[in-house]
Coordinates of C-alpha atoms in Angstrom, one line a residue:
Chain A
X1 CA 36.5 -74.3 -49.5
X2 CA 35.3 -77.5 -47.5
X3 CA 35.1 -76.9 -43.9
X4 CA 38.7 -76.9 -43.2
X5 CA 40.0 -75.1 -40.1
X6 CA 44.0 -75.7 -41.2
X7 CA 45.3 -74.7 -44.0
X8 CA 49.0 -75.4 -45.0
X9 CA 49.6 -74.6 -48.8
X10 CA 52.9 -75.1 -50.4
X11 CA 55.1 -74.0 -47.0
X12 CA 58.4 -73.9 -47.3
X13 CA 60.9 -72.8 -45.0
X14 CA 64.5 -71.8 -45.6
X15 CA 66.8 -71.0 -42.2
X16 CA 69.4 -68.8 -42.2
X17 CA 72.4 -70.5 -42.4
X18 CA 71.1 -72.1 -45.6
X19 CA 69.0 -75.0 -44.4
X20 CA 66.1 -76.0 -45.8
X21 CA 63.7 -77.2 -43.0
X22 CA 60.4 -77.9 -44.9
X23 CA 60.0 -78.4 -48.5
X24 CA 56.1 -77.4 -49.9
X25 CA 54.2 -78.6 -47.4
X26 CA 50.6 -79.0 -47.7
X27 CA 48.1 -80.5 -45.5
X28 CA 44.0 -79.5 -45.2
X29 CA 43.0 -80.6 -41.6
X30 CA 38.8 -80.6 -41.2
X31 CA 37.1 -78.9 -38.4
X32 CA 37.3 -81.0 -35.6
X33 CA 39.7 -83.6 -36.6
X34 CA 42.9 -84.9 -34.4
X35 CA 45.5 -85.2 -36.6
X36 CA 49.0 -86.5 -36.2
X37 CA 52.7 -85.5 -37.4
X38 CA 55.2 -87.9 -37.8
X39 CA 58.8 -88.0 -39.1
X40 CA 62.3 -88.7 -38.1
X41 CA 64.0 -86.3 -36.0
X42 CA 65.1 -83.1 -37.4
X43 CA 62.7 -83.2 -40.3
X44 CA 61.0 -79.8 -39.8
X45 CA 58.1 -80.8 -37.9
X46 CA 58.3 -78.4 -34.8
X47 CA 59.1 -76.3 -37.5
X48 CA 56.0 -76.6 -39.1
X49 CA 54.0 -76.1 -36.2
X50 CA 55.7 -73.0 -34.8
X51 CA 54.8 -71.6 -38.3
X52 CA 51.2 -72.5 -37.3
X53 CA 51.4 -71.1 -34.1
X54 CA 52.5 -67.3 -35.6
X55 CA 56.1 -67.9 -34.0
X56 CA 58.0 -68.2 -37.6
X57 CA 57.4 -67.3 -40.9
X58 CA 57.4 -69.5 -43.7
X59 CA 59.8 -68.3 -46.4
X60 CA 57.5 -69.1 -49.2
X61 CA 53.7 -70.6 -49.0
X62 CA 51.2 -69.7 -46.7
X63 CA 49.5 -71.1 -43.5
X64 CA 46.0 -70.3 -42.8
X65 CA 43.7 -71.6 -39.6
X66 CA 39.9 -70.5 -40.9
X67 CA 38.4 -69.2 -37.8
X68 CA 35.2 -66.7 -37.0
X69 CA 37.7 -64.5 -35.8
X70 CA 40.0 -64.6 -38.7
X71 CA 43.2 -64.7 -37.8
X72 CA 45.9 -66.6 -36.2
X73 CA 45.8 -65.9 -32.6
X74 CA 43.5 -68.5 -32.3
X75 CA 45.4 -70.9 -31.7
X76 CA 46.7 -72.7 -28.5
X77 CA 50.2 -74.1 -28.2
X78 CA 51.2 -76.8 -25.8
X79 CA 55.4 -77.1 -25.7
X80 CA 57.8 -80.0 -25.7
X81 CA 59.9 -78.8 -23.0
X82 CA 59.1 -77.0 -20.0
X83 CA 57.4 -74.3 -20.8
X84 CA 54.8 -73.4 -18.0
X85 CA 56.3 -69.9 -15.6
X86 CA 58.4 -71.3 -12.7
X87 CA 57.7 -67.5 -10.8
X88 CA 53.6 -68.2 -11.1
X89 CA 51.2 -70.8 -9.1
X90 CA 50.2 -73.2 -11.0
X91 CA 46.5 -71.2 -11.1
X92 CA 48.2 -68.2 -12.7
X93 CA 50.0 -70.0 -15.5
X94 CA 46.6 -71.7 -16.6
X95 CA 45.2 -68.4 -15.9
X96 CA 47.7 -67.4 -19.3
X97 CA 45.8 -69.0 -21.6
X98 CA 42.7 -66.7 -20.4
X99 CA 44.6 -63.3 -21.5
X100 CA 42.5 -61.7 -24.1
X101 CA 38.9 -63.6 -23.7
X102 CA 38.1 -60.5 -21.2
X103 CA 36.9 -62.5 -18.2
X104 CA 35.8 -61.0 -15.4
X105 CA 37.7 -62.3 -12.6
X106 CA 35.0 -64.7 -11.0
X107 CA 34.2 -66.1 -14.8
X108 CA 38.3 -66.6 -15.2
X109 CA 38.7 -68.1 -11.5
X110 CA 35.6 -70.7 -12.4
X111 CA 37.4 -71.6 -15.5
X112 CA 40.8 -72.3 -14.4
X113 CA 39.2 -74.0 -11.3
X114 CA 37.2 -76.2 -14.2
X115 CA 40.4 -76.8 -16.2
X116 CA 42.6 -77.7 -13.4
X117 CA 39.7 -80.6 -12.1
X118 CA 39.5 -82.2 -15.7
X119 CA 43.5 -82.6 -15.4
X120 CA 43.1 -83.3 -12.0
X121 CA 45.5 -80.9 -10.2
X122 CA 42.6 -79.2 -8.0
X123 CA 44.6 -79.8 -4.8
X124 CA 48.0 -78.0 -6.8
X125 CA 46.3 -74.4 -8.1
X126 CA 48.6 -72.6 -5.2
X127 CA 51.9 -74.8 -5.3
X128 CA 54.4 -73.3 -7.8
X129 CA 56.3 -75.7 -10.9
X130 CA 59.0 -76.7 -9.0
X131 CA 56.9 -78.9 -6.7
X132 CA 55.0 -81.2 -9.2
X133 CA 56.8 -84.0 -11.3
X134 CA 57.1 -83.6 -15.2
X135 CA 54.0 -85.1 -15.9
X136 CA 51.8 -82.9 -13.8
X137 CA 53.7 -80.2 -15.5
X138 CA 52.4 -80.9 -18.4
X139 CA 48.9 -81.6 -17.9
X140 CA 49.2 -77.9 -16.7
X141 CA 50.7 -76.7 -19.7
X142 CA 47.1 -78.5 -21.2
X143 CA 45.0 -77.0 -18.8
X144 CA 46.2 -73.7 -19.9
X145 CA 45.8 -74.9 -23.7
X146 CA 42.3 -75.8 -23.3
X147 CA 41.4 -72.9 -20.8
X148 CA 42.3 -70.5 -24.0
X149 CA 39.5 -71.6 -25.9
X150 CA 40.8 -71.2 -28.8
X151 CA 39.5 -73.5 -31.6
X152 CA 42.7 -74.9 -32.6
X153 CA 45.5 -76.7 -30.5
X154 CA 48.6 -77.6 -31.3
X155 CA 50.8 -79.9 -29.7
X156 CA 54.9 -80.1 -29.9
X157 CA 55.7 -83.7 -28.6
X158 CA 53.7 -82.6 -25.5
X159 CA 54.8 -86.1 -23.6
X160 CA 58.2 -86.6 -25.4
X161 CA 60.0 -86.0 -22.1
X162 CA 57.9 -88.5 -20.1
X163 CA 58.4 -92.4 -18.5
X164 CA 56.2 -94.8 -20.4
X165 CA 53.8 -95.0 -17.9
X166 CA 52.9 -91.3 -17.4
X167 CA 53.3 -90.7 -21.5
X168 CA 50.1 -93.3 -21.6
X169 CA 48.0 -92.0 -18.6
X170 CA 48.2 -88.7 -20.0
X171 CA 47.2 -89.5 -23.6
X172 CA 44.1 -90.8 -21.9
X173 CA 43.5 -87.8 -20.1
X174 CA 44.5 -86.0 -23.3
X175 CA 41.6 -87.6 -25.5
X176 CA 39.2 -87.7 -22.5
X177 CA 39.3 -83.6 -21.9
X178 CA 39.2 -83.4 -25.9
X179 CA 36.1 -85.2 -26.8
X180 CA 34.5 -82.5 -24.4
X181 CA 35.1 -80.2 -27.1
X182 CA 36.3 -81.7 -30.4
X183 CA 38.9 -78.7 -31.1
X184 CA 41.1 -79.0 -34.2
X185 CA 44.3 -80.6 -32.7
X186 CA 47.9 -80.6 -34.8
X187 CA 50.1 -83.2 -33.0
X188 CA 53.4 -83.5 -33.9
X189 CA 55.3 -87.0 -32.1
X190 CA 57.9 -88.9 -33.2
X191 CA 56.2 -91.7 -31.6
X192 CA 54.3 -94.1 -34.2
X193 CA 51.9 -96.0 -31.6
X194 CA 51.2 -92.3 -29.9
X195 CA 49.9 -91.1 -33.3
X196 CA 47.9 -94.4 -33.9
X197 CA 46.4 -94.2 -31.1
X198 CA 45.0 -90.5 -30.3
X199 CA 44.6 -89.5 -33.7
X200 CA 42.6 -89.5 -36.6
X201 CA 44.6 -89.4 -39.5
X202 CA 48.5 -89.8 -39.5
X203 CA 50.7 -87.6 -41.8
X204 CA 53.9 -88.9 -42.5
X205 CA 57.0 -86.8 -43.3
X206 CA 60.1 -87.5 -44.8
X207 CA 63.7 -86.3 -43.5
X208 CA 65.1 -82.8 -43.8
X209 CA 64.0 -81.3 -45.9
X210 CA 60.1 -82.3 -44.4
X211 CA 57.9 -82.9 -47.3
X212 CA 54.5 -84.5 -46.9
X213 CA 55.1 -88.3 -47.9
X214 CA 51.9 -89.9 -46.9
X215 CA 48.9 -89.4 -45.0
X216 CA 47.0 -92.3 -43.1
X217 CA 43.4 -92.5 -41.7
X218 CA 42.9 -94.4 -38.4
X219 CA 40.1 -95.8 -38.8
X220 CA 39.0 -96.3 -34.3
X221 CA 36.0 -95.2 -33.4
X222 CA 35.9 -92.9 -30.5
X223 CA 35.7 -92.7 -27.4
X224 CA 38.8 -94.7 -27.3
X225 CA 40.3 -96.8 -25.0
X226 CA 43.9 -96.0 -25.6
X227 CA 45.2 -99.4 -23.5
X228 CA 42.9 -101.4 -24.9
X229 CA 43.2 -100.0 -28.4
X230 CA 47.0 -101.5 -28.0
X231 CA 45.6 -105.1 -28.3
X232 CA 43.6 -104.7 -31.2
X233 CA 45.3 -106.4 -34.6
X234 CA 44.6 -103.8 -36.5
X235 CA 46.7 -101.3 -34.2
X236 CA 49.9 -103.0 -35.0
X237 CA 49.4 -103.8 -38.8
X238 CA 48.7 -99.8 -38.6
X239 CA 52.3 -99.3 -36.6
X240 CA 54.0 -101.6 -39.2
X241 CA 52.1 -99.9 -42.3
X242 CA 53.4 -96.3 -40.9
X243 CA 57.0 -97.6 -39.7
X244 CA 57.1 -98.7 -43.6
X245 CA 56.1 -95.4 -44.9
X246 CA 58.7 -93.4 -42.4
X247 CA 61.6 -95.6 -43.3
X248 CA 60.7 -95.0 -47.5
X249 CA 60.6 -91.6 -46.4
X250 CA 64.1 -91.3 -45.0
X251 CA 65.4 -93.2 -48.3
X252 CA 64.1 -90.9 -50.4
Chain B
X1 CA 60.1 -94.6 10.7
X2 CA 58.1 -91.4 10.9
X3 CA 60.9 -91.5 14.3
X4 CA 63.8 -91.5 11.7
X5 CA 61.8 -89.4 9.5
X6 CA 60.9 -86.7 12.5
X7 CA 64.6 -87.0 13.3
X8 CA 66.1 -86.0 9.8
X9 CA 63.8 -82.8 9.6
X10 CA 65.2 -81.7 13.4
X11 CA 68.3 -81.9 12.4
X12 CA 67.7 -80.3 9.2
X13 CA 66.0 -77.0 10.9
X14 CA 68.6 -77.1 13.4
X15 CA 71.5 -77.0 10.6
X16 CA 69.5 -74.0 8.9
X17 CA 69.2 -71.9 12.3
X18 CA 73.0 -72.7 12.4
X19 CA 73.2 -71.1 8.9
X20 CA 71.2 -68.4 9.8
X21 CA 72.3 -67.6 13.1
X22 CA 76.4 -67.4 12.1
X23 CA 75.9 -64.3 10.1
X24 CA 75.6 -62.6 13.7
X25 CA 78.1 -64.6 15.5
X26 CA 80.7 -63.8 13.3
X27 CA 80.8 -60.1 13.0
X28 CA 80.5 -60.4 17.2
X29 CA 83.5 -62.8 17.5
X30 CA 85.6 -60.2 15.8
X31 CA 84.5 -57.3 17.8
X32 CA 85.0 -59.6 21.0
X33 CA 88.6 -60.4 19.3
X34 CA 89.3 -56.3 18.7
X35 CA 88.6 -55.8 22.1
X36 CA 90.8 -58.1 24.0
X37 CA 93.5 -57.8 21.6
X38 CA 93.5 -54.0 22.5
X39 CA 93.3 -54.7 26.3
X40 CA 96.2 -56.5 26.2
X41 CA 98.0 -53.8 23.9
X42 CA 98.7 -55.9 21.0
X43 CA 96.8 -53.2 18.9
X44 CA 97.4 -49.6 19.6
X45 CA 94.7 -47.7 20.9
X46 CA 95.7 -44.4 19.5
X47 CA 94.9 -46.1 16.2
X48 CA 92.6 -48.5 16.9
X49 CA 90.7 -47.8 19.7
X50 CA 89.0 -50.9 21.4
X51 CA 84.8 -51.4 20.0
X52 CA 83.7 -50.3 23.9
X53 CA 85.2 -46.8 23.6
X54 CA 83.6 -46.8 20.0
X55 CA 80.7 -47.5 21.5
X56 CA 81.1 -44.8 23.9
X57 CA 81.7 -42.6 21.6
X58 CA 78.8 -43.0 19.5
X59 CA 76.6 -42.9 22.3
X60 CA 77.8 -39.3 23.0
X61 CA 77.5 -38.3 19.4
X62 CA 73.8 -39.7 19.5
X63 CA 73.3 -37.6 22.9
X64 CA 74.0 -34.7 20.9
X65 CA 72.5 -35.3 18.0
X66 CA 75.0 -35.1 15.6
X67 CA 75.2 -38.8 14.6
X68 CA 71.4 -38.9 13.8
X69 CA 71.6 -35.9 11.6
X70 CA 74.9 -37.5 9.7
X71 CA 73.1 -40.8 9.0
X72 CA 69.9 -39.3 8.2
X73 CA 72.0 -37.1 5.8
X74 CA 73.5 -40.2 3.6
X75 CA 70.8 -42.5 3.8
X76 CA 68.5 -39.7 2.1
X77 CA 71.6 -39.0 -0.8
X78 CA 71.8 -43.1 -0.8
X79 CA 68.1 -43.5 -1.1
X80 CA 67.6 -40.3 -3.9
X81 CA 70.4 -41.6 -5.9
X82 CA 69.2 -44.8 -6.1
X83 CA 65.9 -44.2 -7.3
X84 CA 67.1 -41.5 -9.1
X85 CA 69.9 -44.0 -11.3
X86 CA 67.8 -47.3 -10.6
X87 CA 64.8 -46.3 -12.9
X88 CA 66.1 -45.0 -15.6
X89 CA 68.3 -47.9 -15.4
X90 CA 66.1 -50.8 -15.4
X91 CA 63.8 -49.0 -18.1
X92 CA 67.1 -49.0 -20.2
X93 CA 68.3 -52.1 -19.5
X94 CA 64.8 -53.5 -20.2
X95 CA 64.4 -51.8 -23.4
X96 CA 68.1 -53.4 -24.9
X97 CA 67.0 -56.9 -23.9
X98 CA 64.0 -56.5 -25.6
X99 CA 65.6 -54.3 -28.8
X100 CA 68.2 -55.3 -30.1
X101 CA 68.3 -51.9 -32.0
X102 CA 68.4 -50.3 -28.7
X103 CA 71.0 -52.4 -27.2
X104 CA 73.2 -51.7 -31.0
X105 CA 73.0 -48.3 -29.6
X106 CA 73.4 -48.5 -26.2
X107 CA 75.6 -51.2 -25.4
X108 CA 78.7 -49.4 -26.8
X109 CA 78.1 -46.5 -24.7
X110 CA 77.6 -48.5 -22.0
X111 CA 80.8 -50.2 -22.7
X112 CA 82.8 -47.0 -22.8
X113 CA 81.5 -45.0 -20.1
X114 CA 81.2 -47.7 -17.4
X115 CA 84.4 -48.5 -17.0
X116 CA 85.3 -44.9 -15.6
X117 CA 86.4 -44.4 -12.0
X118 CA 82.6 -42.8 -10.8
X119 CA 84.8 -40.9 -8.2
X120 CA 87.0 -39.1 -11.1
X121 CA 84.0 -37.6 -12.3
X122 CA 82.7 -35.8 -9.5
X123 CA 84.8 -32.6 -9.8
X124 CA 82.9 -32.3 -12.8
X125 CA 79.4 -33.3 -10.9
X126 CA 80.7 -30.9 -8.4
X127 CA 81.3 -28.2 -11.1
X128 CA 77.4 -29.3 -12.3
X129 CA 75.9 -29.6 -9.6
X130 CA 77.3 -27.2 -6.7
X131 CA 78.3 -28.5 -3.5
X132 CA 74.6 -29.1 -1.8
X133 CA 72.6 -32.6 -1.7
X134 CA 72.1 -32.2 -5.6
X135 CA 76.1 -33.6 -6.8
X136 CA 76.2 -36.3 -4.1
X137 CA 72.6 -37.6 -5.5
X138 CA 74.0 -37.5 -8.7
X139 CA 76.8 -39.0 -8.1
X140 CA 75.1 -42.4 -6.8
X141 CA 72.7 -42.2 -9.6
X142 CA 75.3 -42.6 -12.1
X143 CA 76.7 -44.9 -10.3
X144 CA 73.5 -47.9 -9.5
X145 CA 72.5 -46.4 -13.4
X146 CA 75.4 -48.4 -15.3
X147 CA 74.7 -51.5 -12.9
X148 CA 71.0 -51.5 -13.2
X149 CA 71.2 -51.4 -16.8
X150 CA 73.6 -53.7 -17.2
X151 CA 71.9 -56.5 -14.6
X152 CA 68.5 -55.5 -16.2
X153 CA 69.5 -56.4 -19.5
X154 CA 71.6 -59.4 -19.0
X155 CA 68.3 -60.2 -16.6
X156 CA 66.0 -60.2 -20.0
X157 CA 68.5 -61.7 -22.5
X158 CA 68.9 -64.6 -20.3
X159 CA 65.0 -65.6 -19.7
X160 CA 64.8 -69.0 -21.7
X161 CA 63.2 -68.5 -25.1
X162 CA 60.3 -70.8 -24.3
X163 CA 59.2 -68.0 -22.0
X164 CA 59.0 -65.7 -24.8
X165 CA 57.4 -67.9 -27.4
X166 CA 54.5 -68.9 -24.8
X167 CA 53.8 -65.8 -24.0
X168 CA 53.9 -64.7 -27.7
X169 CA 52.0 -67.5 -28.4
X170 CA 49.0 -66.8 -25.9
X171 CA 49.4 -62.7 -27.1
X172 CA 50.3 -61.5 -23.4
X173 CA 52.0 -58.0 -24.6
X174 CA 52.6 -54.5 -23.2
X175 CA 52.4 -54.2 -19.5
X176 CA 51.2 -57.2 -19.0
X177 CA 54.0 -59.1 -20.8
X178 CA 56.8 -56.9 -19.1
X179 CA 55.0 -57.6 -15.3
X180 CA 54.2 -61.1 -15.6
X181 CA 56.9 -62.1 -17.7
X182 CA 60.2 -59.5 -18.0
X183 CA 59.9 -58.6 -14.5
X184 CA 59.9 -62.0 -12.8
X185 CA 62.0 -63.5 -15.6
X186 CA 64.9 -61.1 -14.8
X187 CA 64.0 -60.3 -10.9
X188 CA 67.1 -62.8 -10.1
X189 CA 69.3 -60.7 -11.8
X190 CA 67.9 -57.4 -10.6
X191 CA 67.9 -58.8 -7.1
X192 CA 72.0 -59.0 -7.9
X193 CA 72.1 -55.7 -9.5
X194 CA 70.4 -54.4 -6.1
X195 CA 73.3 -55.8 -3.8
X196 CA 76.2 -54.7 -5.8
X197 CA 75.2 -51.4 -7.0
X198 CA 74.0 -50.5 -3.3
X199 CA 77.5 -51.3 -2.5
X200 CA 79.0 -48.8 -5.0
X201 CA 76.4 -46.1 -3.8
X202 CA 77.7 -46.6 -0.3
X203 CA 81.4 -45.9 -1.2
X204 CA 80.4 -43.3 -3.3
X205 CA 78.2 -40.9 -1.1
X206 CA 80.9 -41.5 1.3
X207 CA 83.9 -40.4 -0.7
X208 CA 81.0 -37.2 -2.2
X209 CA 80.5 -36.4 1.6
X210 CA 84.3 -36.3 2.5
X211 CA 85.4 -33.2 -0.5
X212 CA 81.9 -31.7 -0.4
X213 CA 79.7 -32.4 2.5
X214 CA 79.0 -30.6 6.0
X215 CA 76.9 -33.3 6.9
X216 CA 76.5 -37.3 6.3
X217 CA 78.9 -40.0 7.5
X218 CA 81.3 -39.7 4.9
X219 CA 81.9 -35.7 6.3
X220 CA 81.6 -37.5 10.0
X221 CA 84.9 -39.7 9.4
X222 CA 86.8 -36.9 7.4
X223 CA 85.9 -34.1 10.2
X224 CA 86.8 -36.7 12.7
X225 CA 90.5 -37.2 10.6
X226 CA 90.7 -33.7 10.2
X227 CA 90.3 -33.2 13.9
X228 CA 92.4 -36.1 14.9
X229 CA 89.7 -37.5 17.2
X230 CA 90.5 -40.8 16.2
X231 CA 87.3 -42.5 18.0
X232 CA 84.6 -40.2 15.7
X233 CA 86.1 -41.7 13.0
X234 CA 85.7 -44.9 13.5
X235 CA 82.3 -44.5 14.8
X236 CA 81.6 -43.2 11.0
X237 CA 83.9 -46.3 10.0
X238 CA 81.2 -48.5 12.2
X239 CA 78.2 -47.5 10.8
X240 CA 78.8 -47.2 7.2
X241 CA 79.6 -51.0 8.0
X242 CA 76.3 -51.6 10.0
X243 CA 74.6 -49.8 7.0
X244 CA 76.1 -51.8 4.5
X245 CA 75.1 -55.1 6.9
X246 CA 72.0 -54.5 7.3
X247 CA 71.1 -53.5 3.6
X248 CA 72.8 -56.8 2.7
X249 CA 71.0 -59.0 4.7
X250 CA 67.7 -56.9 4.5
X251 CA 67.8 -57.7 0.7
X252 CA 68.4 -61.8 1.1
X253 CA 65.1 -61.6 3.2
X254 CA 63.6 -59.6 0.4
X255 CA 64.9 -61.9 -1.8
X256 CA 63.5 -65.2 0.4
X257 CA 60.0 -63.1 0.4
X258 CA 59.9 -61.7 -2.8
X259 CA 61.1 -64.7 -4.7
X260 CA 59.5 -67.9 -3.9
X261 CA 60.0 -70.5 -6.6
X262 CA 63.8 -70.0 -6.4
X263 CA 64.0 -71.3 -2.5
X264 CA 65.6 -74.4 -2.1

């Protein structure tokens, strides 16, 4: 085995009222490398990630995320929706992704402090959800992601919910915090230029049931410039190559 | 701007001390209302004596003592039978919204043995427990149980499943998972569960204290019947009503205190 820290071999996944959500599945993600998901609505992707994240079972197949540890709890899982506690301060709900790494309370108060600066929420660690805006939500919901230190991260249209403007800010802010630490990230969008532009390699799905229809590598060097990288040619001709391969993958 | 702006928030606080203040102005306007309405004979003071000789009443009970030892008497049944149905409750109720192979077992017998008039089973309570503190306890306990578990439950089956999967996804389980996520999750509906089933207590350790009591408000208003002095009863009448006041707004300040991110 190469060094590859995701392993998806053959998954498929059967609901059960009969449908078939993902179709033998397979995908090797290296250590270290950002990859992106995308498909049309409704093809299994969220899916496929929940079956990462140890919150589904595949019906037949198997998922593996090679870690020291061994096992599955190592991975981190930001939500689509709103998923961070309304009833805790914003310090507490990063403090979730701490449970389990046995921190003494100084050690986890320095973290979360650290975690909350890189998103840049220091001045909101005592005011509860309901007093931020969606976006700042969400860079919580990273904090407490990258607080867990866990070596892989995966990410359920993190910034689906978001205006434009915010959805771009934060996928700066995104690959800024992550080239502190190069974690394996999973990415699932359904937006084309969001994958081509935070990611390193672009897996295509087709509609229900999800099967694996291509995979792209963006070729960008990092650190990127994710504004900047939307004037570059080959940015588009990327888009249209991808928006090709998505609409072959709904015809077939 | 920051005039208009300074303006708005004014009139905003004043509109909430408003709020807050006609929770005592109403029950006052009707006592005022009681009074002169009896002063002028339109109500009959035989039957319903005016709130100043009510007053005057209770004070003389309270000289004596007896009024002291009556309310001391309920609120410890209240207070036992609470705790004593409340616990067991929640832990219940808890463990169906979490199970669903407890709440298959549960929920039916919940189903059949709430509905039951709590009051038609105290002859048999009585016949259980004897006619001391011990069957007016139980009485309440069964009683806030059924509510407690039902609210508790409903409390956990309704916290969104994102809740779950993220704390499932960053392994918070055991004691942690139930204090930091159960609890809170489902506090709004235990909060509820409180008010009402404090209610049914209230009529129940009154209608335990009027067959079986020789103490406690409940055996205040029924020795007061019994005896035809009119005024003791409705001093009982009056308190049981400041009690179930007080409790009521006691728990929307808990509530305001105790429950932060749901103020609006």
């Amino acid at each position: 085995m190469k060094n590859h820290r995701v392993i998806v071999d053959a998954v498929s996944k059967r609901f059960e009222d009969g449908t078939s959500a993902l179709e033998g599945v397979t995908l090797e993600i290296p250590d270290g490398q950002f990859a992106a998901v995308v498909g049309p609505s409704g093809c299994g992707k969220t899916t496929l990630l929940r079956i990462l994240a140890g919150l589904e079972e595949p019906t037949s197949g198997r998922v593996a995320v090679a870690t020291r540890g061994g096992s599955r709890d190592r991975v981190a899982m930001v939500f689509q929706e709103q998923s961070i506690y309304p009833w805790m301060r914003v310090r507490e709900n990063v403090a979730v992704g701490l449970h389990g790494l046995g921190l003494d309370r100084a050690r986890a108060k320095a973290k979360v402090d650290e975690q909350l600066a890189l998103v840049g929420l220091s001045g909101f660690a005592e005011s509860y959800p309901h007093q931020l805006s969606g976006g700042m939500k969400q860079r919580v919901s990273i904090a407490r992601a990258f607080a867990s230190e866990r070596e892989v991260l995966l990410m359920d249209e993190p910034f689906a919910a978001l205006d434009e403007q915010t959805k771009i800010g934060l996928q700066g802010e995104l690959l800024r915090i992550w080239e502190r630490t190069r974690k394996t990230v999973v990415f699932i969008t359904h937006g084309i230029e969001e994958s081509v532009a935070l990611s390193d390699c672009v897996y295509v799905m087709t509609a229900r049931p999800g099967r694996i229809h291509a995979r792209v590598e963006i070729p960008f060097p990092r650190p990127r410039d994710v504004v900047a990288l939307r004037g570059d040619p080959v940015f588009g001709e990327l888009v249209v190559k991808i928006w090709g391969l998505l609409r072959e993958g709904m015809a077939a | 701007m920051s005039q208009a702006w300074e303006a708005q928030v004014r009139r905003a606080r004043r509109l909430r001390g408003i709020e807050r203040s006609l929770r005592f102005v109403s029950p006052v306007a009707l006592l005022l209302l009681w009074e002169w309405a009896v002063r002028v004979h339109v109500l009959d003071a035989r039957f319903f004596p005016a709130p100043s000789s009510v007053v005057a009443g209770a004070v003389s009970l309270a000289r004596t003592g007896e009024l002291w030892e009556d309310l001391r008497a309920t609120l410890m049944r209240l207070i036992l039978g609470f705790l004593a149905g409340g616990i067991p409750g929640v832990a219940l109720g808890f463990s169906m919204g979490v199970s669903r192979w407890v709440r298959a077992v549960a929920s039916p017998l919940i189903a059949a043995l709430y509905p039951i008039p709590k009051i038609a089973v105290l002859p048999l309570i009585i016949l259980l427990f004897g006619l001391g503190n011990s069957s007016k306890i139980a009485i309440v306990a069964i009683g806030v149980f059924f509510v407690m578990a039902i609210n508790a439950s409903g409390g956990v089956l309704q916290i969104e499943r994102i809740y779950l999967d993220v704390a499932k996804a960053y392994g918070l389980r055991g004691p942690a998972y139930v204090r930091r996520v159960l609890l809170p999750g489902a506090l709004p509906s235990l909060m509820t569960g409180v008010k009402v089933s404090l209610g049914i207590a209230l009529v129940l350790v009154v209608a335990a204290e009027f067959l079986a009591a020789k103490d406690g408000l409940g055996y205040l208003i029924w020795n007061g019947w019994q005896t035809l002095q009119v005024e003791q009863m409705y001093v009982g009448l009056v308190i049981v009503a400041i009690l179930g006041y007080v409790v009521t707004i006691g728990l929307e300040e808990a509530e305001h205190v105790a429950l932060p991110w749901l103020r609006r």
